GROMACS .gro file of C-alpha atoms in nm:
model
  232
    1MET     CA    1  -0.007   0.004  -0.042
    2ALA     CA    2   0.161   0.334  -0.131
    3THR     CA    3   0.214   0.557   0.176
    4VAL     CA    4   0.195   0.953   0.140
    5ALA     CA    5   0.513   1.114   0.135
    6GLU     CA    6   0.542   1.427   0.433
    7SER     CA    7   0.560   1.761   0.337
    8GLU     CA    8   0.914   1.924   0.344
    9ARG     CA    9   1.011   2.224   0.429
   10THR     CA   10   1.341   2.433   0.375
   11LEU     CA   11   1.529   2.314   0.713
   12TYR     CA   12   1.849   2.535   0.585
   13PRO     CA   13   1.931   2.714   0.337
   14TYR     CA   14   2.198   2.572   0.119
   15VAL     CA   15   2.313   2.841  -0.187
   16THR     CA   16   2.328   3.178   0.003
   17GLY     CA   17   2.420   3.535  -0.066
   18SER     CA   18   2.619   3.773   0.233
   19SER     CA   19   2.498   4.136   0.289
   20VAL     CA   20   2.342   4.460   0.105
   21VAL     CA   21   2.373   4.737   0.204
   22ALA     CA   22   2.116   5.020   0.090
   23LEU     CA   23   2.129   5.424   0.168
   24LYS     CA   24   1.910   5.712   0.077
   25TYR     CA   25   2.120   5.997  -0.120
   26LYS     CA   26   2.002   6.281  -0.220
   27ASP     CA   27   1.780   6.232  -0.515
   28GLY     CA   28   1.757   5.874  -0.464
   29ILE     CA   29   1.884   5.543  -0.321
   30LEU     CA   30   2.184   5.360  -0.345
   31MET     CA   31   2.194   4.967  -0.293
   32ALA     CA   32   2.545   4.746  -0.279
   33ALA     CA   33   2.593   4.357  -0.296
   34ASP     CA   34   2.852   4.149  -0.380
   35MET     CA   35   2.806   3.830  -0.623
   36GLY     CA   36   2.890   3.530  -0.432
   37GLY     CA   37   2.701   3.280  -0.388
   38SER     CA   38   2.840   3.056  -0.099
   39TYR     CA   39   2.709   2.690  -0.105
   40GLY     CA   40   2.809   2.607   0.281
   41SER     CA   41   3.136   2.776   0.380
   42THR     CA   42   3.249   2.724   0.000
   43LEU     CA   43   3.255   3.036  -0.211
   44ARG     CA   44   3.042   2.842  -0.559
   45TYR     CA   45   2.986   3.132  -0.707
   46LYS     CA   46   3.133   3.430  -0.786
   47SER     CA   47   2.865   3.586  -1.025
   48ILE     CA   48   2.551   3.607  -0.904
   49GLU     CA   49   2.327   3.926  -0.897
   50ARG     CA   50   2.156   3.995  -0.618
   51LEU     CA   51   1.977   4.327  -0.713
   52LYS     CA   52   1.696   4.320  -0.888
   53PRO     CA   53   1.461   4.633  -1.048
   54VAL     CA   54   1.061   4.592  -0.970
   55GLY     CA   55   0.851   4.731  -1.170
   56LYS     CA   56   0.914   5.161  -1.289
   57HIS     CA   57   0.998   5.257  -0.928
   58THR     CA   58   1.151   4.973  -0.677
   59LEU     CA   59   1.501   4.848  -0.625
   60LEU     CA   60   1.492   4.544  -0.446
   61GLY     CA   61   1.837   4.319  -0.292
   62ALA     CA   62   1.854   4.047  -0.151
   63SER     CA   63   2.107   3.788   0.128
   64GLY     CA   64   2.010   3.472   0.210
   65GLU     CA   65   1.916   3.134   0.024
   66ILE     CA   66   1.916   3.228  -0.346
   67SER     CA   67   1.651   2.946  -0.501
   68ASP     CA   68   1.361   3.173  -0.238
   69PHE     CA   69   1.453   3.512  -0.374
   70GLN     CA   70   1.455   3.292  -0.761
   71GLU     CA   71   1.082   3.238  -0.655
   72ILE     CA   72   1.011   3.614  -0.490
   73LEU     CA   73   1.107   3.737  -0.788
   74ARG     CA   74   0.857   3.544  -0.968
   75TYR     CA   75   0.595   3.600  -0.721
   76LEU     CA   76   0.703   3.989  -0.771
   77ASP     CA   77   0.654   3.909  -1.182
   78GLU     CA   78   0.309   3.794  -1.108
   79LEU     CA   79   0.221   4.109  -0.896
   80ILE     CA   80   0.384   4.333  -1.165
   81LEU     CA   81   0.172   4.232  -1.436
   82TYR     CA   82  -0.118   4.230  -1.289
   83ASP     CA   83  -0.045   4.636  -1.202
   84ASN     CA   84  -0.009   4.685  -1.522
   85MET     CA   85  -0.322   4.469  -1.671
   86TRP     CA   86  -0.556   4.749  -1.490
   87ASP     CA   87  -0.336   5.028  -1.772
   88ASP     CA   88  -0.496   5.264  -1.508
   89GLY     CA   89  -0.198   5.551  -1.559
   90ASN     CA   90  -0.125   5.441  -1.213
   91SER     CA   91   0.241   5.163  -1.071
   92LEU     CA   92   0.311   5.045  -0.758
   93GLY     CA   93   0.536   5.229  -0.568
   94PRO     CA   94   0.814   5.165  -0.359
   95LYS     CA   95   0.640   5.167  -0.027
   96GLU     CA   96   0.306   4.902  -0.184
   97VAL     CA   97   0.558   4.668  -0.265
   98HIS     CA   98   0.714   4.688   0.045
   99SER     CA   99   0.423   4.593   0.224
  100TYR     CA  100   0.319   4.309   0.012
  101LEU     CA  101   0.685   4.163   0.059
  102THR     CA  102   0.603   4.189   0.423
  103ARG     CA  103   0.260   3.974   0.424
  104VAL     CA  104   0.407   3.717   0.149
  105MET     CA  105   0.771   3.667   0.461
  106TYR     CA  106   0.494   3.644   0.725
  107ASN     CA  107   0.279   3.395   0.561
  108ARG     CA  108   0.516   3.179   0.462
  109ARG     CA  109   0.712   3.233   0.841
  110ASN     CA  110   0.357   3.074   0.994
  111LYS     CA  111   0.347   2.780   0.756
  112PHE     CA  112   0.643   2.741   0.905
  113ASN     CA  113   0.828   2.734   0.528
  114PRO     CA  114   0.990   2.995   0.532
  115LEU     CA  115   1.150   3.220   0.221
  116TRP     CA  116   1.480   3.203   0.425
  117ASN     CA  117   1.630   3.618   0.272
  118SER     CA  118   1.658   3.962   0.489
  119LEU     CA  119   1.542   4.148   0.208
  120VAL     CA  120   1.625   4.542   0.140
  121LEU     CA  121   1.353   4.760  -0.094
  122GLY     CA  122   1.430   5.106  -0.206
  123GLY     CA  123   1.265   5.302  -0.447
  124VAL     CA  124   1.120   5.702  -0.531
  125LYS     CA  125   0.796   5.785  -0.606
  126ASN     CA  126   0.630   6.147  -0.671
  127GLY     CA  127   0.923   6.312  -0.492
  128GLN     CA  128   0.929   6.065  -0.203
  129LYS     CA  129   1.202   5.859  -0.101
  130TYR     CA  130   1.142   5.528   0.045
  131LEU     CA  131   1.378   5.250   0.216
  132GLY     CA  132   1.317   4.958   0.407
  133MET     CA  133   1.338   4.586   0.485
  134VAL     CA  134   1.189   4.313   0.591
  135ASN     CA  135   1.373   3.939   0.697
  136MET     CA  136   1.260   3.601   0.640
  137ILE     CA  137   0.986   3.576   0.968
  138GLY     CA  138   0.814   3.926   0.851
  139ILE     CA  139   0.956   4.205   1.116
  140ASN     CA  140   1.024   4.512   0.890
  141PHE     CA  141   1.089   4.875   0.965
  142GLU     CA  142   1.204   5.157   0.687
  143ASP     CA  143   1.516   5.391   0.741
  144ASN     CA  144   1.722   5.644   0.633
  145HIS     CA  145   2.001   5.349   0.522
  146VAL     CA  146   1.993   4.995   0.603
  147ALA     CA  147   2.219   4.649   0.583
  148THR     CA  148   2.154   4.292   0.637
  149GLY     CA  149   2.376   4.002   0.727
  150LEU     CA  150   2.704   4.106   0.922
  151GLY     CA  151   2.622   4.464   0.774
  152ASN     CA  152   2.425   4.482   1.056
  153HIS     CA  153   2.718   4.504   1.267
  154LEU     CA  154   2.957   4.635   1.059
  155ALA     CA  155   2.810   4.891   0.816
  156ARG     CA  156   2.593   5.064   0.991
  157PRO     CA  157   2.813   5.191   1.273
  158ILE     CA  158   3.028   5.346   1.053
  159LEU     CA  159   2.652   5.478   0.851
  160ARG     CA  160   2.532   5.620   1.164
  161ASP     CA  161   2.786   5.810   1.162
  162GLU     CA  162   2.917   5.903   0.814
  163TRP     CA  163   2.565   5.982   0.681
  164ASN     CA  164   2.406   6.244   0.581
  165GLU     CA  165   2.055   6.331   0.357
  166ASN     CA  166   2.245   6.562   0.154
  167LEU     CA  167   2.509   6.310   0.001
  168THR     CA  168   2.568   6.309  -0.301
  169PHE     CA  169   2.592   6.050  -0.566
  170GLU     CA  170   2.970   6.055  -0.537
  171GLU     CA  171   2.964   6.052  -0.175
  172GLY     CA  172   2.696   5.796  -0.134
  173VAL     CA  173   2.917   5.560  -0.363
  174LYS     CA  174   3.210   5.609  -0.146
  175LEU     CA  175   3.054   5.533   0.213
  176LEU     CA  176   2.881   5.235   0.024
  177GLU     CA  177   3.211   5.087  -0.060
  178LYS     CA  178   3.421   5.206   0.265
  179CYS     CA  179   3.138   4.997   0.373
  180MET     CA  180   3.212   4.660   0.159
  181ARG     CA  181   3.583   4.683   0.221
  182VAL     CA  182   3.501   4.583   0.595
  183LEU     CA  183   3.255   4.322   0.526
  184LEU     CA  184   3.491   4.183   0.236
  185TYR     CA  185   3.788   4.227   0.578
  186ARG     CA  186   3.540   4.086   0.814
  187ASP     CA  187   3.307   3.848   0.608
  188ARG     CA  188   3.369   3.479   0.471
  189SER     CA  189   3.101   3.424   0.278
  190ALA     CA  190   3.193   3.796   0.107
  191VAL     CA  191   3.374   3.821  -0.267
  192ASN     CA  192   3.528   4.135  -0.424
  193LYS     CA  193   3.283   4.138  -0.693
  194ILE     CA  194   3.052   4.445  -0.633
  195GLN     CA  195   2.737   4.587  -0.750
  196ILE     CA  196   2.583   4.921  -0.708
  197SER     CA  197   2.273   5.047  -0.833
  198LYS     CA  198   2.087   5.361  -0.771
  199ILE     CA  199   1.751   5.441  -0.851
  200THR     CA  200   1.612   5.725  -0.909
  201GLU     CA  201   1.242   5.962  -0.990
  202GLU     CA  202   1.359   5.919  -1.335
  203ASP     CA  203   1.548   5.589  -1.392
  204CYS     CA  204   1.725   5.289  -1.268
  205THR     CA  205   2.032   5.171  -1.323
  206VAL     CA  206   2.243   4.854  -1.196
  207PHE     CA  207   2.625   4.902  -1.308
  208PRO     CA  208   2.837   4.641  -1.385
  209PRO     CA  209   3.050   4.461  -1.113
  210PHE     CA  210   3.405   4.581  -0.995
  211SER     CA  211   3.651   4.480  -0.752
  212LEU     CA  212   3.748   4.664  -0.460
  213LYS     CA  213   4.137   4.824  -0.394
  214THR     CA  214   4.223   4.684  -0.079
  215TYR     CA  215   4.523   4.633   0.179
  216TRP     CA  216   4.615   4.293   0.339
  217ASP     CA  217   4.907   4.403   0.530
  218PHE     CA  218   4.812   4.498   0.802
  219SER     CA  219   4.991   4.326   1.163
  220ALA     CA  220   4.681   4.160   1.279
  221PHE     CA  221   4.574   4.011   0.891
  222LYS     CA  222   4.932   3.865   0.878
  223ASN     CA  223   4.906   3.677   1.230
  224PRO     CA  224   4.598   3.682   1.321
  225THR     CA  225   4.632   3.492   1.612
  226ALA     CA  226   4.939   3.619   1.726
  227GLY     CA  227   4.917   3.659   2.128
  228ALA     CA  228   4.617   3.369   2.107
  229PRO     CA  229   4.596   3.108   2.390
  230GLY     CA  230   4.715   2.795   2.245
  231SER     CA  231   4.856   2.929   1.957
  232TRP     CA  232   5.158   2.819   1.776
   0.00000   0.00000   0.00000
């Protein structure tokens, strides 16, 4: 007699992306992420794009499980398609998309089958800049700068010290590069292949990837266990 298969859940993320960092600047929103995909502790993929435009006014970044991020993008494709079918001259803004994602994440959490991601969402509509995030259990907030993963611990302190609402595009990029450099030094899952994207009232641009200039000759990097108990 055939047995009914048990329902399965994502018990552990397999291929994951690391931190996403985003901030408001004078003309819109800037977002940065590297392109690494880790299979457990192995840096398996090095060209995964984790920054995606959504509709006309929104930019999305994701850390966490890559396949779950792809599922979220399918949800958003359906949402934007349905919105466009009305053909009423209006389109969903970043606040509406963020609200939708908070409901999706919380709904999946209540089914004990979460989408294993932390999402950063920003955009500009009618001159209003919007930046928020939501995690895998639906906790969400909006702020002038946000980060996921280790960026919450390493990038946010830098942003609190150096961010201001009148940052130019060049100053914003420089600040994001500083945050991503610190994460590259300290996060084993980070890779030196960075993408930065911007969204303004006029358009959304995802720039080609590039590498950061780094310096590895600090004494703590040369001999990281010096003085540690039990080290050689």
